[in-house]
Amino acid sequence: MDQEAYLSMLAEDDSLVYEVYEIKRPEVAGELMLGLSVVHPGRIGREYFMTKGHYHTVLDTAEVYYCLRGEGYMVMQTPDGDTSVESLRPGKVLYIPPRWGHRSVCTSRQEDLVTFFAYPGNAGHDYGTIEQLGFRKLVVEGENGPEIIDNPRYRS
Ligand code: F6R
Ligand code: ZN
């Protein structure tokens, strides 16, 4: 959201925001891709560190996340304009139905947000749509903790 904060932070240190560890399986229907996503704590301006986010190229494929550590949110939306933001806490299982783009956001102050994920081998990843349009909702730090706001830079 905050381009100025982004550029000044990047000029100082190109720090690692998140990591993904995957057990690679053949990218075909019937297989499951699985692994761990680790989003580090931090913010750019008021906006918490997050993954890039994507739709699955085969839009009709679902995904399941299981939160192992840390606190955060899964920001989700469909190409039709529906939005949903679900909290992530250790022990929570989050099912992302077919057609829902998704991004995870770490709101812990010091801890990584660690999630296990599994999705169909033929799903593929469409990053371009989010790169061009962004997500409709953002998670930012408010006076009393995380707040979900409309993305002022969303391009419809
Ligand atoms: C796979 C999936 C996760 C993410 C990971 C990183 O379909 O949803 O494994 O890939 O959390 O996020 P992105 O891929 O958006 O950079
Ligand atoms: Zn996914």
Coordinates of N, CA and C and ligand atoms in Angstrom, one line a residue:
M1 N 0.8 -1.2 0.0 CA 0.0 0.0 0.0 C 0.9 1.3 0.0
D2 N 1.9 1.3 0.8 CA 2.7 2.5 1.0 C 4.0 2.4 0.2
Q3 N 3.9 3.0 -1.0 CA 5.1 2.9 -1.9 C 6.3 3.6 -1.4
E4 N 6.1 4.7 -0.7 CA 7.2 5.4 -0.1 C 8.0 4.6 0.9
A5 N 7.2 4.0 1.8 CA 7.8 3.1 2.9 C 8.5 1.9 2.2
Y6 N 7.9 1.4 1.2 CA 8.4 0.2 0.5 C 9.8 0.6 -0.1
L7 N 9.9 1.7 -0.8 CA 11.1 2.1 -1.5 C 12.2 2.4 -0.5
S8 N 11.9 3.1 0.6 CA 12.9 3.5 1.5 C 13.4 2.2 2.3
M9 N 12.5 1.3 2.6 CA 12.9 0.0 3.2 C 13.8 -0.8 2.3
L10 N 13.4 -0.9 1.0 CA 14.2 -1.6 0.1 C 15.6 -1.1 -0.1
A11 N 15.7 0.3 -0.1 CA 17.0 0.9 -0.3 C 17.9 0.6 0.8
E12 N 17.3 0.4 2.0 CA 18.2 0.1 3.2 C 18.6 -1.4 3.3
D13 N 17.6 -2.3 3.0 CA 17.8 -3.7 3.2 C 16.8 -4.5 2.4
D14 N 17.2 -5.4 1.5 CA 16.3 -6.2 0.7 C 16.1 -7.5 1.5
S15 N 15.3 -7.4 2.6 CA 15.2 -8.5 3.5 C 14.2 -9.6 3.0
L16 N 14.5 -10.8 3.5 CA 13.6 -11.9 3.1 C 12.3 -11.8 3.9
V17 N 11.2 -11.9 3.1 CA 9.9 -11.7 3.7 C 9.2 -13.1 4.0
Y18 N 9.4 -14.1 3.1 CA 8.8 -15.4 3.4 C 9.6 -16.5 2.6
E19 N 9.4 -17.7 3.1 CA 10.0 -18.9 2.5 C 9.0 -20.0 2.3
V20 N 9.2 -20.8 1.2 CA 8.3 -21.9 1.0 C 9.1 -23.2 0.8
Y21 N 8.8 -24.2 1.5 CA 9.4 -25.5 1.4 C 8.4 -26.5 0.9
E22 N 8.7 -27.1 -0.3 CA 7.7 -28.0 -0.9 C 8.3 -29.4 -1.2
I23 N 7.4 -30.4 -1.0 CA 7.7 -31.7 -1.5 C 7.2 -31.8 -2.9
K24 N 8.1 -31.8 -3.8 CA 7.6 -31.8 -5.2 C 7.1 -33.1 -5.7
R25 N 5.9 -33.1 -6.3 CA 5.3 -34.3 -6.9 C 5.0 -34.0 -8.3
P26 N 4.8 -34.9 -9.2 CA 4.5 -34.6 -10.5 C 3.3 -33.7 -10.6
E27 N 3.3 -32.7 -11.5 CA 2.3 -31.7 -11.5 C 1.1 -32.2 -12.4
V28 N 0.4 -33.2 -11.9 CA -0.7 -33.8 -12.6 C -1.8 -34.1 -11.7
A29 N -3.0 -34.2 -12.3 CA -4.2 -34.5 -11.5 C -4.0 -35.8 -10.8
G30 N -4.5 -35.9 -9.5 CA -4.4 -37.1 -8.8 C -3.3 -37.0 -7.7
E31 N -2.2 -36.2 -8.1 CA -1.1 -36.0 -7.1 C -1.5 -34.8 -6.2
L32 N -0.8 -34.8 -5.0 CA -0.9 -33.7 -4.1 C 0.4 -33.0 -3.9
M33 N 0.5 -31.7 -4.0 CA 1.7 -30.9 -3.7 C 1.6 -30.5 -2.2
L34 N 2.6 -30.6 -1.5 CA 2.5 -30.3 -0.1 C 3.8 -29.7 0.5
G35 N 3.6 -28.9 1.5 CA 4.8 -28.3 2.1 C 4.5 -27.3 3.2
L36 N 5.5 -26.5 3.5 CA 5.4 -25.4 4.5 C 5.6 -24.1 4.0
S37 N 4.8 -23.1 4.4 CA 5.0 -21.7 4.1 C 5.4 -21.0 5.4
V38 N 6.4 -20.2 5.4 CA 6.9 -19.5 6.6 C 7.0 -18.0 6.3
V39 N 6.0 -17.2 6.8 CA 6.0 -15.8 6.6 C 6.6 -15.1 7.8
H40 N 7.7 -14.3 7.6 CA 8.4 -13.7 8.8 C 7.6 -12.5 9.3
P41 N 7.8 -12.1 10.5 CA 7.1 -10.9 11.1 C 7.7 -9.7 10.5
G42 N 6.9 -8.6 10.4 CA 7.4 -7.3 9.9 C 6.3 -6.6 9.2
R43 N 6.6 -5.3 8.9 CA 5.6 -4.5 8.2 C 6.3 -3.5 7.2
I44 N 5.6 -3.1 6.2 CA 6.1 -2.1 5.3 C 5.0 -0.9 5.5
G45 N 5.5 0.1 6.2 CA 4.5 1.1 6.6 C 3.6 0.4 7.6
R46 N 2.2 0.5 7.4 CA 1.3 -0.2 8.3 C 0.9 -1.6 7.9
E47 N 1.4 -2.0 6.7 CA 1.0 -3.2 6.1 C 1.9 -4.4 6.5
Y48 N 1.3 -5.5 7.0 CA 2.1 -6.6 7.5 C 2.7 -7.4 6.4
F49 N 3.8 -8.0 6.6 CA 4.5 -8.9 5.6 C 3.5 -10.0 5.2
M50 N 3.6 -10.3 3.9 CA 2.6 -11.3 3.3 C 3.2 -12.0 2.1
T51 N 2.5 -13.0 1.7 CA 3.0 -13.7 0.5 C 2.4 -12.9 -0.8
K52 N 3.0 -13.2 -1.9 CA 2.5 -12.5 -3.2 C 1.0 -12.8 -3.4
G53 N 0.6 -14.0 -3.2 CA -0.8 -14.4 -3.4 C -1.0 -14.7 -4.9
H54 N -2.0 -15.6 -5.1 CA -2.2 -16.1 -6.4 C -3.6 -16.7 -6.5
Y55 N -4.1 -16.9 -7.8 CA -5.1 -17.9 -8.1 C -4.5 -19.1 -8.6
H56 N -5.1 -20.2 -8.5 CA -4.6 -21.4 -9.2 C -5.0 -21.3 -10.7
T57 N -4.0 -21.7 -11.5 CA -4.3 -21.6 -13.0 C -5.5 -22.4 -13.4
V58 N -5.6 -23.6 -12.8 CA -6.8 -24.4 -13.0 C -7.7 -23.9 -11.8
L59 N -8.6 -22.9 -12.2 CA -9.3 -22.2 -11.1 C -10.1 -23.1 -10.2
D60 N -10.6 -24.2 -10.8 CA -11.5 -25.1 -10.0 C -10.7 -26.0 -9.1
T61 N -9.6 -25.6 -8.6 CA -8.9 -26.5 -7.7 C -8.8 -25.8 -6.3
A62 N -9.0 -26.6 -5.3 CA -9.0 -26.1 -3.9 C -7.6 -26.3 -3.2
E63 N -7.5 -25.9 -2.0 CA -6.3 -26.0 -1.2 C -6.7 -26.1 0.3
V64 N -5.8 -26.8 1.1 CA -6.1 -26.8 2.5 C -4.8 -26.3 3.2
Y65 N -5.0 -25.4 4.2 CA -3.9 -24.9 5.0 C -4.1 -25.4 6.5
Y66 N -3.0 -25.7 7.2 CA -3.1 -26.0 8.6 C -2.1 -25.1 9.3
C67 N -2.5 -24.3 10.2 CA -1.6 -23.4 10.9 C -0.9 -24.1 12.0
L68 N 0.5 -24.0 12.0 CA 1.3 -24.7 13.0 C 1.8 -23.7 14.0
R69 N 2.1 -22.5 13.6 CA 2.8 -21.5 14.5 C 2.4 -20.1 14.1
G70 N 2.4 -19.2 15.1 CA 2.3 -17.7 14.7 C 0.8 -17.3 14.6
E71 N 0.6 -16.1 14.2 CA -0.7 -15.5 14.0 C -0.8 -14.7 12.7
G72 N -1.9 -14.8 12.1 CA -2.1 -14.0 10.9 C -3.5 -14.2 10.3
Y73 N -3.5 -13.9 9.0 CA -4.8 -14.0 8.2 C -4.6 -14.6 6.9
M74 N -5.6 -15.2 6.4 CA -5.6 -15.6 4.9 C -6.6 -14.7 4.3
V75 N -6.1 -13.9 3.3 CA -6.9 -13.0 2.5 C -7.3 -13.7 1.3
M76 N -8.6 -13.7 1.0 CA -9.1 -14.5 -0.1 C -10.1 -13.7 -1.0
Q77 N -10.2 -14.0 -2.3 CA -11.1 -13.3 -3.1 C -11.4 -14.2 -4.4
T78 N -12.6 -14.0 -5.0 CA -12.8 -14.7 -6.2 C -12.8 -13.7 -7.4
P79 N -12.6 -14.1 -8.6 CA -12.6 -13.2 -9.7 C -14.0 -12.5 -9.9
D80 N -15.0 -12.9 -9.2 CA -16.3 -12.3 -9.3 C -16.5 -11.2 -8.3
G81 N -15.5 -10.9 -7.4 CA -15.6 -9.8 -6.5 C -15.9 -10.2 -5.1
D82 N -16.1 -11.5 -4.8 CA -16.3 -11.9 -3.4 C -15.0 -11.8 -2.6
T83 N -15.1 -11.5 -1.3 CA -13.9 -11.4 -0.5 C -14.1 -12.1 0.8
S84 N -13.1 -12.6 1.4 CA -13.1 -13.2 2.7 C -11.8 -13.1 3.4
V85 N -11.7 -12.8 4.7 CA -10.4 -12.8 5.4 C -10.6 -13.6 6.6
E86 N -9.9 -14.7 6.7 CA -10.0 -15.6 7.9 C -8.7 -15.6 8.7
S87 N -8.9 -15.6 10.1 CA -7.8 -15.6 10.9 C -7.1 -17.0 10.9
L88 N -5.8 -16.9 11.2 CA -4.9 -18.1 11.3 C -4.3 -18.1 12.7
R89 N -4.5 -19.2 13.4 CA -3.9 -19.5 14.7 C -3.5 -20.9 14.8
P90 N -2.5 -21.3 15.6 CA -2.0 -22.6 15.6 C -3.2 -23.6 15.9
G91 N -3.2 -24.7 15.1 CA -4.3 -25.7 15.2 C -5.4 -25.4 14.3
K92 N -5.5 -24.3 13.6 CA -6.6 -24.0 12.7 C -6.4 -24.6 11.3
V93 N -7.5 -25.2 10.9 CA -7.5 -25.8 9.5 C -8.3 -24.8 8.6
L94 N -7.7 -24.4 7.5 CA -8.5 -23.5 6.6 C -8.6 -24.1 5.3
Y95 N -9.8 -24.3 4.8 CA -10.1 -24.8 3.5 C -10.4 -23.7 2.5
I96 N -9.6 -23.7 1.5 CA -9.8 -22.6 0.4 C -10.5 -23.3 -0.7
P97 N -11.8 -23.0 -1.0 CA -12.5 -23.7 -2.0 C -12.0 -23.3 -3.4
P98 N -12.4 -24.1 -4.4 CA -12.0 -23.7 -5.8 C -12.4 -22.3 -6.1
R99 N -11.7 -21.6 -7.0 CA -12.0 -20.3 -7.5 C -11.5 -19.1 -6.6
W100 N -11.0 -19.5 -5.3 CA -10.6 -18.4 -4.4 C -9.1 -18.1 -4.5
G101 N -8.7 -16.9 -4.9 CA -7.3 -16.5 -4.8 C -7.0 -16.3 -3.3
H102 N -5.7 -16.5 -3.0 CA -5.3 -16.5 -1.6 C -3.9 -15.9 -1.3
R103 N -3.8 -15.3 -0.2 CA -2.5 -14.7 0.3 C -2.5 -14.9 1.8
S104 N -1.3 -15.3 2.4 CA -1.2 -15.3 3.8 C -0.4 -14.1 4.4
V105 N -0.9 -13.6 5.5 CA -0.3 -12.4 6.1 C 0.1 -12.7 7.6
C106 N 1.3 -12.4 7.9 CA 1.8 -12.6 9.3 C 1.6 -11.4 10.2
T107 N 0.8 -11.5 11.2 CA 0.6 -10.4 12.1 C 1.3 -10.6 13.5
S108 N 2.0 -11.7 13.7 CA 2.7 -11.9 14.9 C 3.8 -10.8 15.0
R109 N 4.1 -10.4 16.2 CA 5.1 -9.4 16.4 C 6.5 -9.9 16.2
Q110 N 6.7 -11.2 16.8 CA 8.1 -11.7 16.7 C 8.2 -13.1 16.1
E111 N 7.0 -13.8 16.0 CA 7.0 -15.2 15.6 C 6.7 -15.3 14.1
D112 N 7.3 -16.3 13.4 CA 6.9 -16.6 12.0 C 5.5 -17.1 12.0
L113 N 4.8 -16.9 10.9 CA 3.5 -17.6 10.6 C 3.9 -18.8 9.8
V114 N 3.7 -20.0 10.4 CA 4.1 -21.2 9.7 C 2.8 -22.0 9.4
T115 N 2.6 -22.3 8.2 CA 1.4 -23.1 7.8 C 1.9 -24.3 6.9
F116 N 1.1 -25.4 7.1 CA 1.3 -26.6 6.2 C 0.2 -26.4 5.1
F117 N 0.5 -26.7 3.9 CA -0.5 -26.6 2.8 C -0.5 -27.9 1.9
A118 N -1.6 -28.2 1.3 CA -1.7 -29.3 0.3 C -2.7 -28.9 -0.8
Y119 N -2.3 -29.1 -2.0 CA -3.2 -28.7 -3.1 C -3.0 -29.7 -4.3
P120 N -3.9 -29.7 -5.2 CA -3.8 -30.7 -6.3 C -2.6 -30.5 -7.2
G121 N -2.0 -31.6 -7.7 CA -0.8 -31.5 -8.5 C -1.0 -30.7 -9.8
N122 N -2.2 -30.6 -10.3 CA -2.4 -30.0 -11.6 C -2.8 -28.5 -11.5
A123 N -2.9 -28.0 -10.2 CA -3.5 -26.7 -10.0 C -2.7 -25.5 -10.7
G124 N -1.4 -25.5 -10.7 CA -0.7 -24.4 -11.3 C -0.9 -23.1 -10.6
H125 N -0.1 -22.1 -10.9 CA -0.2 -20.8 -10.2 C -0.3 -19.6 -11.1
D126 N -1.3 -18.8 -11.0 CA -1.5 -17.6 -11.7 C -1.1 -16.4 -10.8
Y127 N 0.1 -15.8 -11.0 CA 0.5 -14.7 -10.1 C 0.1 -13.4 -10.8
G128 N 0.0 -13.4 -12.2 CA -0.1 -12.2 -13.0 C -1.4 -11.4 -12.6
T129 N -2.5 -12.1 -12.4 CA -3.7 -11.3 -12.1 C -3.6 -10.5 -10.8
I130 N -3.0 -11.1 -9.8 CA -2.8 -10.4 -8.5 C -1.8 -9.3 -8.7
E131 N -0.7 -9.6 -9.4 CA 0.3 -8.6 -9.7 C -0.3 -7.3 -10.3
Q132 N -1.2 -7.5 -11.3 CA -1.8 -6.4 -12.0 C -2.9 -5.7 -11.2
L133 N -3.7 -6.4 -10.5 CA -4.9 -5.8 -9.8 C -4.7 -5.7 -8.3
G134 N -3.9 -6.5 -7.7 CA -3.8 -6.5 -6.2 C -5.0 -7.3 -5.6
F135 N -5.0 -7.3 -4.3 CA -6.1 -7.9 -3.5 C -7.1 -6.8 -3.1
R136 N -8.4 -7.1 -3.0 CA -9.4 -6.1 -2.7 C -9.2 -5.6 -1.2
K137 N -8.7 -6.6 -0.4 CA -8.6 -6.3 1.1 C -7.1 -6.3 1.5
L138 N -6.8 -5.5 2.5 CA -5.4 -5.5 3.0 C -5.5 -5.7 4.5
V139 N -4.4 -6.2 5.1 CA -4.4 -6.3 6.6 C -3.3 -5.3 7.1
V140 N -3.7 -4.4 7.9 CA -2.7 -3.3 8.3 C -2.8 -3.2 9.8
E141 N -1.7 -2.6 10.4 CA -1.7 -2.4 11.9 C -2.6 -1.2 12.2
G142 N -3.5 -1.4 13.1 CA -4.3 -0.3 13.6 C -4.0 0.0 15.0
E143 N -4.8 0.9 15.7 CA -4.4 1.3 17.0 C -4.6 0.1 18.0
N144 N -5.5 -0.8 17.7 CA -5.7 -1.9 18.6 C -5.4 -3.2 18.0
G145 N -4.4 -3.3 17.1 CA -4.0 -4.5 16.5 C -4.4 -4.5 15.0
P146 N -4.4 -5.7 14.4 CA -4.6 -5.8 13.0 C -6.0 -5.3 12.6
E147 N -6.1 -4.6 11.4 CA -7.3 -4.1 10.9 C -7.4 -4.6 9.4
I148 N -8.6 -4.9 9.0 CA -8.8 -5.3 7.6 C -9.5 -4.1 6.9
I149 N -8.8 -3.6 5.8 CA -9.3 -2.4 5.1 C -9.4 -2.7 3.6
D150 N -10.2 -1.8 2.9 CA -10.2 -1.9 1.5 C -8.9 -1.4 0.9
N151 N -8.4 -2.0 -0.1 CA -7.1 -1.6 -0.7 C -7.3 -0.4 -1.5
P152 N -6.7 0.7 -1.1 CA -6.9 2.0 -1.9 C -6.3 1.9 -3.3
R153 N -5.4 1.0 -3.5 CA -4.7 0.9 -4.8 C -5.3 -0.3 -5.7
Y154 N -6.4 -0.9 -5.2 CA -7.0 -2.0 -6.0 C -7.4 -1.5 -7.4
R155 N -7.1 -2.2 -8.4 CA -7.5 -1.8 -9.8 C -8.6 -2.7 -10.2
S156 N -9.8 -2.2 -10.4 CA -10.9 -3.1 -10.8 C -11.0 -3.2 -12.4
Ligands
F6R1 C1 0.3 -23.2 -3.2 C2 0.1 -22.2 -2.0 C3 1.2 -22.0 -1.1 C4 1.9 -20.7 -1.5 C5 2.9 -20.2 -0.5 C6 3.6 -18.9 -1.0 O1 -0.8 -23.2 -4.0 O2 -0.9 -21.6 -1.9 O3 2.2 -23.0 -1.1 O4 2.5 -20.9 -2.7 O5 2.3 -19.8 0.7 O6 2.7 -18.0 -1.5 P1 2.8 -17.4 -3.0 O7 2.8 -18.7 -3.9 O8 1.6 -16.6 -3.2 O9 4.1 -16.7 -3.1
ZN2 ZN -2.4 -21.8 -3.6

